[in-house]
PDB file of N, CA and C in Angstrom:
ATOM      1  N   MET D   1       9.015 -36.149  -7.126  1.00  0.00           N
ATOM      2  CA  MET D   1       8.339 -35.181  -6.212  1.00  0.00           C
ATOM      3  C   MET D   1       9.373 -34.483  -5.472  1.00  0.00           C
ATOM      4  N   ARG D   2      10.470 -35.064  -5.023  1.00  0.00           N
ATOM      5  CA  ARG D   2      11.558 -34.368  -4.333  1.00  0.00           C
ATOM      6  C   ARG D   2      12.237 -33.318  -5.115  1.00  0.00           C
ATOM      7  N   ILE D   3      12.510 -33.642  -6.325  1.00  0.00           N
ATOM      8  CA  ILE D   3      13.175 -32.723  -7.263  1.00  0.00           C
ATOM      9  C   ILE D   3      12.310 -31.508  -7.504  1.00  0.00           C
ATOM     10  N   THR D   4      11.031 -31.582  -7.519  1.00  0.00           N
ATOM     11  CA  THR D   4      10.060 -30.379  -7.644  1.00  0.00           C
ATOM     12  C   THR D   4      10.245 -29.627  -6.410  1.00  0.00           C
ATOM     13  N   LYS D   5      10.223 -30.242  -5.277  1.00  0.00           N
ATOM     14  CA  LYS D   5      10.300 -29.480  -3.961  1.00  0.00           C
ATOM     15  C   LYS D   5      11.628 -28.750  -3.829  1.00  0.00           C
ATOM     16  N   LYS D   6      12.664 -29.358  -4.232  1.00  0.00           N
ATOM     17  CA  LYS D   6      14.014 -28.718  -4.204  1.00  0.00           C
ATOM     18  C   LYS D   6      14.045 -27.525  -5.146  1.00  0.00           C
ATOM     19  N   PHE D   7      13.517 -27.670  -6.375  1.00  0.00           N
ATOM     20  CA  PHE D   7      13.425 -26.659  -7.316  1.00  0.00           C
ATOM     21  C   PHE D   7      12.771 -25.525  -6.830  1.00  0.00           C
ATOM     22  N   ILE D   8      11.548 -25.740  -6.213  1.00  0.00           N
ATOM     23  CA  ILE D   8      10.761 -24.628  -5.645  1.00  0.00           C
ATOM     24  C   ILE D   8      11.478 -23.871  -4.528  1.00  0.00           C
ATOM     25  N   VAL D   9      12.220 -24.662  -3.658  1.00  0.00           N
ATOM     26  CA  VAL D   9      12.822 -24.040  -2.505  1.00  0.00           C
ATOM     27  C   VAL D   9      14.039 -23.349  -3.134  1.00  0.00           C
ATOM     28  N   ALA D  10      14.804 -23.801  -4.098  1.00  0.00           N
ATOM     29  CA  ALA D  10      15.921 -23.169  -4.692  1.00  0.00           C
ATOM     30  C   ALA D  10      15.446 -21.944  -5.392  1.00  0.00           C
ATOM     31  N   GLY D  11      14.327 -21.983  -6.133  1.00  0.00           N
ATOM     32  CA  GLY D  11      13.778 -20.807  -6.813  1.00  0.00           C
ATOM     33  C   GLY D  11      13.445 -19.678  -5.925  1.00  0.00           C
ATOM     34  N   ALA D  12      12.725 -20.018  -4.825  1.00  0.00           N
ATOM     35  CA  ALA D  12      12.494 -19.027  -3.849  1.00  0.00           C
ATOM     36  C   ALA D  12      13.760 -18.387  -3.226  1.00  0.00           C
ATOM     37  N   GLY D  13      14.797 -19.164  -3.001  1.00  0.00           N
ATOM     38  CA  GLY D  13      16.067 -18.645  -2.517  1.00  0.00           C
ATOM     39  C   GLY D  13      16.735 -17.680  -3.469  1.00  0.00           C
ATOM     40  N   VAL D  14      16.557 -17.958  -4.773  1.00  0.00           N
ATOM     41  CA  VAL D  14      17.092 -17.223  -5.826  1.00  0.00           C
ATOM     42  C   VAL D  14      16.403 -15.865  -5.831  1.00  0.00           C
ATOM     43  N   VAL D  15      15.135 -15.923  -5.779  1.00  0.00           N
ATOM     44  CA  VAL D  15      14.346 -14.717  -5.804  1.00  0.00           C
ATOM     45  C   VAL D  15      14.704 -13.798  -4.689  1.00  0.00           C
ATOM     46  N   THR D  16      14.905 -14.459  -3.506  1.00  0.00           N
ATOM     47  CA  THR D  16      15.306 -13.736  -2.234  1.00  0.00           C
ATOM     48  C   THR D  16      16.616 -13.096  -2.446  1.00  0.00           C
ATOM     49  N   LEU D  17      17.570 -13.912  -2.897  1.00  0.00           N
ATOM     50  CA  LEU D  17      18.895 -13.403  -2.937  1.00  0.00           C
ATOM     51  C   LEU D  17      19.278 -12.408  -4.173  1.00  0.00           C
ATOM     52  N   VAL D  18      18.586 -12.607  -5.210  1.00  0.00           N
ATOM     53  CA  VAL D  18      18.890 -11.866  -6.506  1.00  0.00           C
ATOM     54  C   VAL D  18      17.609 -11.131  -6.768  1.00  0.00           C
ATOM     55  N   ALA D  19      17.595  -9.821  -6.533  1.00  0.00           N
ATOM     56  CA  ALA D  19      16.371  -9.084  -6.854  1.00  0.00           C
ATOM     57  C   ALA D  19      16.469  -8.590  -8.264  1.00  0.00           C
ATOM     58  N   GLY D  20      15.924  -9.379  -9.257  1.00  0.00           N
ATOM     59  CA  GLY D  20      16.065  -9.103 -10.631  1.00  0.00           C
ATOM     60  C   GLY D  20      17.414  -9.094 -11.175  1.00  0.00           C
ATOM     61  N   GLY D  21      18.305  -9.931 -10.616  1.00  0.00           N
ATOM     62  CA  GLY D  21      19.674  -9.950 -11.079  1.00  0.00           C
ATOM     63  C   GLY D  21      19.967 -10.899 -12.134  1.00  0.00           C
ATOM     64  N   GLY D  22      21.197 -11.149 -12.461  1.00  0.00           N
ATOM     65  CA  GLY D  22      21.726 -11.856 -13.541  1.00  0.00           C
ATOM     66  C   GLY D  22      22.078 -13.380 -13.145  1.00  0.00           C
ATOM     67  N   ALA D  23      23.150 -13.680 -12.652  1.00  0.00           N
ATOM     68  CA  ALA D  23      23.529 -15.045 -12.571  1.00  0.00           C
ATOM     69  C   ALA D  23      22.729 -15.802 -11.298  1.00  0.00           C
ATOM     70  N   ALA D  24      21.691 -16.322 -11.634  1.00  0.00           N
ATOM     71  CA  ALA D  24      20.796 -16.812 -10.643  1.00  0.00           C
ATOM     72  C   ALA D  24      21.350 -18.181 -10.195  1.00  0.00           C
ATOM     73  N   VAL D  25      21.883 -19.021 -11.032  1.00  0.00           N
ATOM     74  CA  VAL D  25      22.367 -20.276 -10.593  1.00  0.00           C
ATOM     75  C   VAL D  25      23.602 -20.021  -9.765  1.00  0.00           C
ATOM     76  N   ALA D  26      24.570 -19.160  -9.992  1.00  0.00           N
ATOM     77  CA  ALA D  26      25.694 -18.884  -9.163  1.00  0.00           C
ATOM     78  C   ALA D  26      25.313 -18.305  -7.820  1.00  0.00           C
ATOM     79  N   ALA D  27      24.225 -17.596  -7.797  1.00  0.00           N
ATOM     80  CA  ALA D  27      23.768 -17.004  -6.514  1.00  0.00           C
ATOM     81  C   ALA D  27      23.399 -17.981  -5.451  1.00  0.00           C
ATOM     82  N   THR D  28      22.975 -19.168  -5.858  1.00  0.00           N
ATOM     83  CA  THR D  28      22.401 -20.111  -4.919  1.00  0.00           C
ATOM     84  C   THR D  28      23.661 -20.853  -4.287  1.00  0.00           C
ATOM     85  N   SER D  29      24.778 -20.963  -4.847  1.00  0.00           N
ATOM     86  CA  SER D  29      25.966 -21.607  -4.406  1.00  0.00           C
ATOM     87  C   SER D  29      27.107 -20.715  -3.987  1.00  0.00           C
ATOM     88  N   ALA D  30      27.166 -19.459  -4.445  1.00  0.00           N
ATOM     89  CA  ALA D  30      28.188 -18.617  -4.006  1.00  0.00           C
ATOM     90  C   ALA D  30      27.900 -17.837  -2.758  1.00  0.00           C
ATOM     91  N   PRO D  31      28.955 -17.531  -2.040  1.00  0.00           N
ATOM     92  CA  PRO D  31      28.686 -16.737  -0.815  1.00  0.00           C
ATOM     93  C   PRO D  31      28.530 -15.227  -1.142  1.00  0.00           C
ATOM     94  N   ALA D  32      27.796 -14.607  -0.249  1.00  0.00           N
ATOM     95  CA  ALA D  32      27.571 -13.169  -0.511  1.00  0.00           C
ATOM     96  C   ALA D  32      28.839 -12.391  -0.550  1.00  0.00           C
ATOM     97  N   PRO D  33      28.843 -11.365  -1.479  1.00  0.00           N
ATOM     98  CA  PRO D  33      30.038 -10.634  -1.744  1.00  0.00           C
ATOM     99  C   PRO D  33      30.457  -9.740  -0.400  1.00  0.00           C
ATOM    100  N   LYS D  34      31.680  -9.635  -0.105  1.00  0.00           N
ATOM    101  CA  LYS D  34      32.092  -8.778   1.072  1.00  0.00           C
ATOM    102  C   LYS D  34      31.716  -7.396   0.898  1.00  0.00           C
ATOM    103  N   VAL D  35      31.801  -6.921  -0.334  1.00  0.00           N
ATOM    104  CA  VAL D  35      31.466  -5.438  -0.688  1.00  0.00           C
ATOM    105  C   VAL D  35      29.980  -5.447  -1.107  1.00  0.00           C
ATOM    106  N   THR D  36      29.242  -4.825  -0.341  1.00  0.00           N
ATOM    107  CA  THR D  36      27.760  -4.704  -0.615  1.00  0.00           C
ATOM    108  C   THR D  36      27.475  -3.646  -1.783  1.00  0.00           C
ATOM    109  N   ALA D  37      26.333  -3.764  -2.395  1.00  0.00           N
ATOM    110  CA  ALA D  37      26.000  -2.918  -3.464  1.00  0.00           C
ATOM    111  C   ALA D  37      26.063  -1.429  -3.045  1.00  0.00           C
ATOM    112  N   GLU D  38      25.659  -1.120  -1.835  1.00  0.00           N
ATOM    113  CA  GLU D  38      25.703   0.285  -1.248  1.00  0.00           C
ATOM    114  C   GLU D  38      27.189   0.708  -1.215  1.00  0.00           C
ATOM    115  N   GLN D  39      28.109  -0.190  -0.777  1.00  0.00           N
ATOM    116  CA  GLN D  39      29.473   0.235  -0.565  1.00  0.00           C
ATOM    117  C   GLN D  39      30.145   0.318  -1.932  1.00  0.00           C
ATOM    118  N   ALA D  40      29.720  -0.404  -2.975  1.00  0.00           N
ATOM    119  CA  ALA D  40      30.155  -0.359  -4.354  1.00  0.00           C
ATOM    120  C   ALA D  40      29.758   1.029  -4.890  1.00  0.00           C
ATOM    121  N   ILE D  41      28.548   1.369  -4.708  1.00  0.00           N
ATOM    122  CA  ILE D  41      28.129   2.720  -5.152  1.00  0.00           C
ATOM    123  C   ILE D  41      28.871   3.897  -4.497  1.00  0.00           C
ATOM    124  N   GLU D  42      29.077   3.758  -3.200  1.00  0.00           N
ATOM    125  CA  GLU D  42      30.008   4.744  -2.532  1.00  0.00           C
ATOM    126  C   GLU D  42      31.379   4.848  -3.133  1.00  0.00           C
ATOM    127  N   ILE D  43      31.893   3.715  -3.403  1.00  0.00           N
ATOM    128  CA  ILE D  43      33.319   3.801  -4.076  1.00  0.00           C
ATOM    129  C   ILE D  43      33.163   4.325  -5.417  1.00  0.00           C
ATOM    130  N   ALA D  44      32.175   3.979  -6.257  1.00  0.00           N
ATOM    131  CA  ALA D  44      32.031   4.577  -7.523  1.00  0.00           C
ATOM    132  C   ALA D  44      31.863   6.125  -7.415  1.00  0.00           C
ATOM    133  N   HIS D  45      30.995   6.614  -6.568  1.00  0.00           N
ATOM    134  CA  HIS D  45      30.816   7.955  -6.372  1.00  0.00           C
ATOM    135  C   HIS D  45      32.159   8.751  -6.002  1.00  0.00           C
ATOM    136  N   LYS D  46      32.984   8.113  -5.279  1.00  0.00           N
ATOM    137  CA  LYS D  46      34.268   8.732  -4.998  1.00  0.00           C
ATOM    138  C   LYS D  46      35.060   8.899  -6.262  1.00  0.00           C
ATOM    139  N   GLN D  47      34.982   7.867  -7.173  1.00  0.00           N
ATOM    140  CA  GLN D  47      35.614   8.003  -8.429  1.00  0.00           C
ATOM    141  C   GLN D  47      35.098   9.114  -9.284  1.00  0.00           C
ATOM    142  N   VAL D  48      33.784   9.121  -9.402  1.00  0.00           N
ATOM    143  CA  VAL D  48      33.048  10.068 -10.268  1.00  0.00           C
ATOM    144  C   VAL D  48      32.047  10.854  -9.433  1.00  0.00           C
ATOM    145  N   ALA D  49      32.530  11.905  -8.780  1.00  0.00           N
ATOM    146  CA  ALA D  49      31.739  12.779  -7.915  1.00  0.00           C
ATOM    147  C   ALA D  49      30.664  13.470  -8.721  1.00  0.00           C
ATOM    148  N   GLY D  50      29.481  13.597  -8.189  1.00  0.00           N
ATOM    149  CA  GLY D  50      28.380  14.208  -8.759  1.00  0.00           C
ATOM    150  C   GLY D  50      27.576  13.423  -9.848  1.00  0.00           C
ATOM    151  N   ALA D  51      27.975  12.153  -9.965  1.00  0.00           N
ATOM    152  CA  ALA D  51      27.216  11.408 -11.057  1.00  0.00           C
ATOM    153  C   ALA D  51      26.057  10.616 -10.426  1.00  0.00           C
ATOM    154  N   TRP D  52      25.233  10.162 -11.261  1.00  0.00           N
ATOM    155  CA  TRP D  52      24.120   9.355 -10.808  1.00  0.00           C
ATOM    156  C   TRP D  52      24.211   7.973 -11.397  1.00  0.00           C
ATOM    157  N   VAL D  53      23.762   7.045 -10.669  1.00  0.00           N
ATOM    158  CA  VAL D  53      23.961   5.538 -11.092  1.00  0.00           C
ATOM    159  C   VAL D  53      22.853   5.267 -11.980  1.00  0.00           C
ATOM    160  N   SER D  54      23.257   4.811 -13.188  1.00  0.00           N
ATOM    161  CA  SER D  54      22.198   4.455 -14.213  1.00  0.00           C
ATOM    162  C   SER D  54      22.035   2.896 -14.410  1.00  0.00           C
ATOM    163  N   GLU D  55      23.077   2.194 -13.878  1.00  0.00           N
ATOM    164  CA  GLU D  55      22.930   0.726 -13.927  1.00  0.00           C
ATOM    165  C   GLU D  55      23.815   0.146 -12.854  1.00  0.00           C
ATOM    166  N   LEU D  56      23.429  -0.911 -12.169  1.00  0.00           N
ATOM    167  CA  LEU D  56      24.249  -1.687 -11.162  1.00  0.00           C
ATOM    168  C   LEU D  56      23.995  -3.221 -11.413  1.00  0.00           C
ATOM    169  N   ASP D  57      25.077  -3.979 -11.669  1.00  0.00           N
ATOM    170  CA  ASP D  57      24.951  -5.395 -11.805  1.00  0.00           C
ATOM    171  C   ASP D  57      26.036  -6.101 -10.961  1.00  0.00           C
ATOM    172  N   PHE D  58      25.652  -7.316 -10.505  1.00  0.00           N
ATOM    173  CA  PHE D  58      26.676  -8.123  -9.867  1.00  0.00           C
ATOM    174  C   PHE D  58      27.045  -9.107 -10.827  1.00  0.00           C
ATOM    175  N   ASP D  59      28.332  -9.319 -11.040  1.00  0.00           N
ATOM    176  CA  ASP D  59      28.750 -10.357 -12.062  1.00  0.00           C
ATOM    177  C   ASP D  59      29.634 -11.361 -11.336  1.00  0.00           C
ATOM    178  N   SER D  60      29.145 -12.567 -11.209  1.00  0.00           N
ATOM    179  CA  SER D  60      29.854 -13.730 -10.597  1.00  0.00           C
ATOM    180  C   SER D  60      30.512 -14.370 -11.795  1.00  0.00           C
ATOM    181  N   GLN D  61      31.965 -14.276 -11.638  1.00  0.00           N
ATOM    182  CA  GLN D  61      32.868 -14.636 -12.765  1.00  0.00           C
ATOM    183  C   GLN D  61      33.500 -16.053 -12.671  1.00  0.00           C
ATOM    184  N   GLY D  62      32.879 -16.911 -11.922  1.00  0.00           N
ATOM    185  CA  GLY D  62      33.435 -18.274 -11.650  1.00  0.00           C
ATOM    186  C   GLY D  62      34.818 -18.268 -10.993  1.00  0.00           C
ATOM    187  N   THR D  63      35.848 -18.545 -11.739  1.00  0.00           N
ATOM    188  CA  THR D  63      37.228 -18.749 -11.099  1.00  0.00           C
ATOM    189  C   THR D  63      37.814 -17.307 -10.851  1.00  0.00           C
ATOM    190  N   ARG D  64      37.355 -16.403 -11.694  1.00  0.00           N
ATOM    191  CA  ARG D  64      37.920 -14.952 -11.459  1.00  0.00           C
ATOM    192  C   ARG D  64      37.190 -14.298 -10.334  1.00  0.00           C
ATOM    193  N   ALA D  65      37.640 -13.149  -9.892  1.00  0.00           N
ATOM    194  CA  ALA D  65      36.978 -12.496  -8.815  1.00  0.00           C
ATOM    195  C   ALA D  65      35.670 -11.879  -9.274  1.00  0.00           C
ATOM    196  N   ASP D  66      34.665 -11.970  -8.319  1.00  0.00           N
ATOM    197  CA  ASP D  66      33.351 -11.467  -8.602  1.00  0.00           C
ATOM    198  C   ASP D  66      33.486  -9.896  -8.673  1.00  0.00           C
ATOM    199  N   VAL D  67      32.712  -9.230  -9.432  1.00  0.00           N
ATOM    200  CA  VAL D  67      32.641  -7.708  -9.486  1.00  0.00           C
ATOM    201  C   VAL D  67      31.337  -7.147  -9.493  1.00  0.00           C
ATOM    202  N   TRP D  68      31.219  -5.953  -9.083  1.00  0.00           N
ATOM    203  CA  TRP D  68      30.118  -5.048  -9.315  1.00  0.00           C
ATOM    204  C   TRP D  68      30.446  -4.246 -10.540  1.00  0.00           C
ATOM    205  N   GLU D  69      29.482  -4.235 -11.436  1.00  0.00           N
ATOM    206  CA  GLU D  69      29.617  -3.400 -12.666  1.00  0.00           C
ATOM    207  C   GLU D  69      28.651  -2.285 -12.482  1.00  0.00           C
ATOM    208  N   ILE D  70      29.096  -1.028 -12.580  1.00  0.00           N
ATOM    209  CA  ILE D  70      28.241   0.096 -12.195  1.00  0.00           C
ATOM    210  C   ILE D  70      28.454   1.133 -13.378  1.00  0.00           C
ATOM    211  N   GLU D  71      27.362   1.561 -13.894  1.00  0.00           N
ATOM    212  CA  GLU D  71      27.401   2.692 -14.935  1.00  0.00           C
ATOM    213  C   GLU D  71      26.986   3.969 -14.274  1.00  0.00           C
ATOM    214  N   LEU D  72      27.697   4.969 -14.463  1.00  0.00           N
ATOM    215  CA  LEU D  72      27.372   6.313 -13.853  1.00  0.00           C
ATOM    216  C   LEU D  72      27.187   7.272 -15.125  1.00  0.00           C
ATOM    217  N   THR D  73      26.353   8.188 -14.800  1.00  0.00           N
ATOM    218  CA  THR D  73      26.134   9.299 -15.781  1.00  0.00           C
ATOM    219  C   THR D  73      26.349  10.590 -15.264  1.00  0.00           C
ATOM    220  N   LYS D  74      27.260  11.429 -15.786  1.00  0.00           N
ATOM    221  CA  LYS D  74      27.602  12.715 -15.283  1.00  0.00           C
ATOM    222  C   LYS D  74      27.631  13.581 -16.503  1.00  0.00           C
ATOM    223  N   GLY D  75      26.549  14.530 -16.660  1.00  0.00           N
ATOM    224  CA  GLY D  75      26.689  15.311 -17.897  1.00  0.00           C
ATOM    225  C   GLY D  75      26.443  14.551 -19.084  1.00  0.00           C
ATOM    226  N   SER D  76      27.276  14.801 -19.970  1.00  0.00           N
ATOM    227  CA  SER D  76      27.297  14.022 -21.295  1.00  0.00           C
ATOM    228  C   SER D  76      28.267  12.821 -21.319  1.00  0.00           C
ATOM    229  N   GLN D  77      28.770  12.489 -20.051  1.00  0.00           N
ATOM    230  CA  GLN D  77      29.733  11.351 -19.963  1.00  0.00           C
ATOM    231  C   GLN D  77      29.164  10.166 -19.320  1.00  0.00           C
ATOM    232  N   LEU D  78      29.463   9.061 -19.801  1.00  0.00           N
ATOM    233  CA  LEU D  78      28.991   7.745 -19.328  1.00  0.00           C
ATOM    234  C   LEU D  78      30.239   7.057 -18.806  1.00  0.00           C
ATOM    235  N   HIS D  79      30.209   6.598 -17.515  1.00  0.00           N
ATOM    236  CA  HIS D  79      31.355   6.021 -16.857  1.00  0.00           C
ATOM    237  C   HIS D  79      31.018   4.658 -16.526  1.00  0.00           C
ATOM    238  N   GLU D  80      31.834   3.664 -16.974  1.00  0.00           N
ATOM    239  CA  GLU D  80      31.607   2.229 -16.617  1.00  0.00           C
ATOM    240  C   GLU D  80      32.795   1.815 -15.576  1.00  0.00           C
ATOM    241  N   LEU D  81      32.379   1.335 -14.429  1.00  0.00           N
ATOM    242  CA  LEU D  81      33.379   0.968 -13.437  1.00  0.00           C
ATOM    243  C   LEU D  81      33.053  -0.515 -13.119  1.00  0.00           C
ATOM    244  N   LYS D  82      34.170  -1.292 -12.855  1.00  0.00           N
ATOM    245  CA  LYS D  82      34.022  -2.572 -12.228  1.00  0.00           C
ATOM    246  C   LYS D  82      34.774  -2.531 -10.912  1.00  0.00           C
ATOM    247  N   ILE D  83      34.047  -3.076  -9.925  1.00  0.00           N
ATOM    248  CA  ILE D  83      34.650  -2.977  -8.526  1.00  0.00           C
ATOM    249  C   ILE D  83      34.702  -4.413  -7.999  1.00  0.00           C
ATOM    250  N   ASP D  84      35.912  -4.843  -7.641  1.00  0.00           N
ATOM    251  CA  ASP D  84      36.104  -6.162  -7.003  1.00  0.00           C
ATOM    252  C   ASP D  84      35.187  -6.319  -5.818  1.00  0.00           C
ATOM    253  N   ALA D  85      34.385  -7.386  -5.779  1.00  0.00           N
ATOM    254  CA  ALA D  85      33.218  -7.545  -4.790  1.00  0.00           C
ATOM    255  C   ALA D  85      33.894  -8.006  -3.455  1.00  0.00           C
ATOM    256  N   ALA D  86      35.205  -8.471  -3.480  1.00  0.00           N
ATOM    257  CA  ALA D  86      35.780  -8.932  -2.272  1.00  0.00           C
ATOM    258  C   ALA D  86      36.720  -7.846  -1.606  1.00  0.00           C
ATOM    259  N   THR D  87      37.277  -6.939  -2.381  1.00  0.00           N
ATOM    260  CA  THR D  87      38.240  -5.999  -1.898  1.00  0.00           C
ATOM    261  C   THR D  87      37.764  -4.622  -2.008  1.00  0.00           C
ATOM    262  N   GLY D  88      36.916  -4.284  -2.923  1.00  0.00           N
ATOM    263  CA  GLY D  88      36.452  -2.908  -3.204  1.00  0.00           C
ATOM    264  C   GLY D  88      37.333  -2.177  -4.004  1.00  0.00           C
ATOM    265  N   LYS D  89      38.315  -2.839  -4.626  1.00  0.00           N
ATOM    266  CA  LYS D  89      39.274  -2.168  -5.558  1.00  0.00           C
ATOM    267  C   LYS D  89      38.685  -1.945  -7.047  1.00  0.00           C
ATOM    268  N   VAL D  90      38.844  -0.774  -7.488  1.00  0.00           N
ATOM    269  CA  VAL D  90      38.285  -0.361  -8.846  1.00  0.00           C
ATOM    270  C   VAL D  90      39.209  -1.121  -9.809  1.00  0.00           C
ATOM    271  N   THR D  91      38.643  -1.992 -10.622  1.00  0.00           N
ATOM    272  CA  THR D  91      39.478  -2.812 -11.610  1.00  0.00           C
ATOM    273  C   THR D  91      39.346  -2.241 -13.049  1.00  0.00           C
ATOM    274  N   LYS D  92      38.229  -1.412 -13.159  1.00  0.00           N
ATOM    275  CA  LYS D  92      38.029  -0.822 -14.595  1.00  0.00           C
ATOM    276  C   LYS D  92      37.401   0.539 -14.365  1.00  0.00           C
ATOM    277  N   ASN D  93      37.721   1.473 -15.194  1.00  0.00           N
ATOM    278  CA  ASN D  93      37.126   2.861 -15.116  1.00  0.00           C
ATOM    279  C   ASN D  93      37.244   3.421 -16.519  1.00  0.00           C
ATOM    280  N   GLU D  94      36.205   3.264 -17.322  1.00  0.00           N
ATOM    281  CA  GLU D  94      36.216   3.755 -18.687  1.00  0.00           C
ATOM    282  C   GLU D  94      35.164   4.884 -18.795  1.00  0.00           C
ATOM    283  N   THR D  95      35.407   5.713 -19.681  1.00  0.00           N
ATOM    284  CA  THR D  95      34.575   6.936 -19.912  1.00  0.00           C
ATOM    285  C   THR D  95      34.258   7.020 -21.403  1.00  0.00           C
ATOM    286  N   GLU D  96      33.013   7.294 -21.696  1.00  0.00           N
ATOM    287  CA  GLU D  96      32.589   7.621 -23.094  1.00  0.00           C
ATOM    288  C   GLU D  96      31.481   8.639 -23.071  1.00  0.00           C
ATOM    289  N   ARG D  97      31.280   9.137 -24.224  1.00  0.00           N
ATOM    290  CA  ARG D  97      30.170  10.124 -24.384  1.00  0.00           C
ATOM    291  C   ARG D  97      28.824   9.505 -24.475  1.00  0.00           C
ATOM    292  N   ALA D  98      27.912   9.949 -23.590  1.00  0.00           N
ATOM    293  CA  ALA D  98      26.611   9.340 -23.615  1.00  0.00           C
ATOM    294  C   ALA D  98      25.883   9.829 -24.819  1.00  0.00           C
ATOM    295  N   ASP D  99      25.141   8.893 -25.531  1.00  0.00           N
ATOM    296  CA  ASP D  99      24.329   9.166 -26.628  1.00  0.00           C
ATOM    297  C   ASP D  99      23.016   9.578 -26.211  1.00  0.00           C
ATOM    298  N   LYS D 100      22.660  10.843 -26.394  1.00  0.00           N
ATOM    299  CA  LYS D 100      21.302  11.342 -25.903  1.00  0.00           C
ATOM    300  C   LYS D 100      20.313  11.050 -27.126  1.00  0.00           C
ATOM    301  N   ASP D 101      20.774  10.983 -28.339  1.00  0.00           N
ATOM    302  CA  ASP D 101      19.808  10.934 -29.490  1.00  0.00           C
ATOM    303  C   ASP D 101      19.636   9.360 -29.882  1.00  0.00           C
ATOM    304  N   ASP D 102      20.486   8.513 -29.453  1.00  0.00           N
ATOM    305  CA  ASP D 102      20.329   7.020 -29.668  1.00  0.00           C
ATOM    306  C   ASP D 102      20.230   6.793 -31.307  1.00  0.00           C
ATOM    307  N   ASP D 103      21.153   7.574 -32.039  1.00  0.00           N
ATOM    308  CA  ASP D 103      21.180   7.408 -33.534  1.00  0.00           C
ATOM    309  C   ASP D 103      21.610   6.043 -33.978  1.00  0.00           C
ATOM    310  N   ASP D 104      22.210   5.190 -33.107  1.00  0.00           N
ATOM    311  CA  ASP D 104      22.789   3.875 -33.533  1.00  0.00           C
ATOM    312  C   ASP D 104      21.763   2.864 -33.154  1.00  0.00           C
ATOM    313  N   SER D 105      20.546   3.025 -33.220  1.00  0.00           N
ATOM    314  CA  SER D 105      19.627   2.044 -32.938  1.00  0.00           C
ATOM    315  C   SER D 105      19.571   0.849 -33.948  1.00  0.00           C
ATOM    316  N   ASP D 106      19.037  -0.275 -33.558  1.00  0.00           N
ATOM    317  CA  ASP D 106      19.135  -1.460 -34.365  1.00  0.00           C
ATOM    318  C   ASP D 106      17.705  -1.615 -35.174  1.00  0.00           C
ATOM    319  N   ASP D 107      17.071  -0.484 -35.374  1.00  0.00           N
ATOM    320  CA  ASP D 107      15.723  -0.599 -36.030  1.00  0.00           C
ATOM    321  C   ASP D 107      15.970  -0.601 -37.585  1.00  0.00           C
ATOM    322  N   ASP D 108      17.106  -0.514 -38.175  1.00  0.00           N
ATOM    323  CA  ASP D 108      17.265  -0.428 -39.649  1.00  0.00           C
ATOM    324  C   ASP D 108      16.808  -1.651 -40.292  1.00  0.00           C
TER     325      ASP D 108
END
């Protein structure tokens, strides 16, 4: 009975802390990142002015620094950035052409 109660309480905490997010188990034991999602988005927009955010994920990496993974779209370019969740430093900034036709689908 106690295990069930703990699971329900932990599950409610995960839903509260991670709104549709990835690493639910890590979210219950890890402290909140120093850099918020909003701050990470501001940092990303400074790197790629005029872009819109197409994806935002928090990646808890265990022994390595936690990062915000942000995908930005500007015109026909897709920018993938990783921002250190403790310092706000951009650790990755890659650009590729966005596929508008999605010809590489796995429906074959």
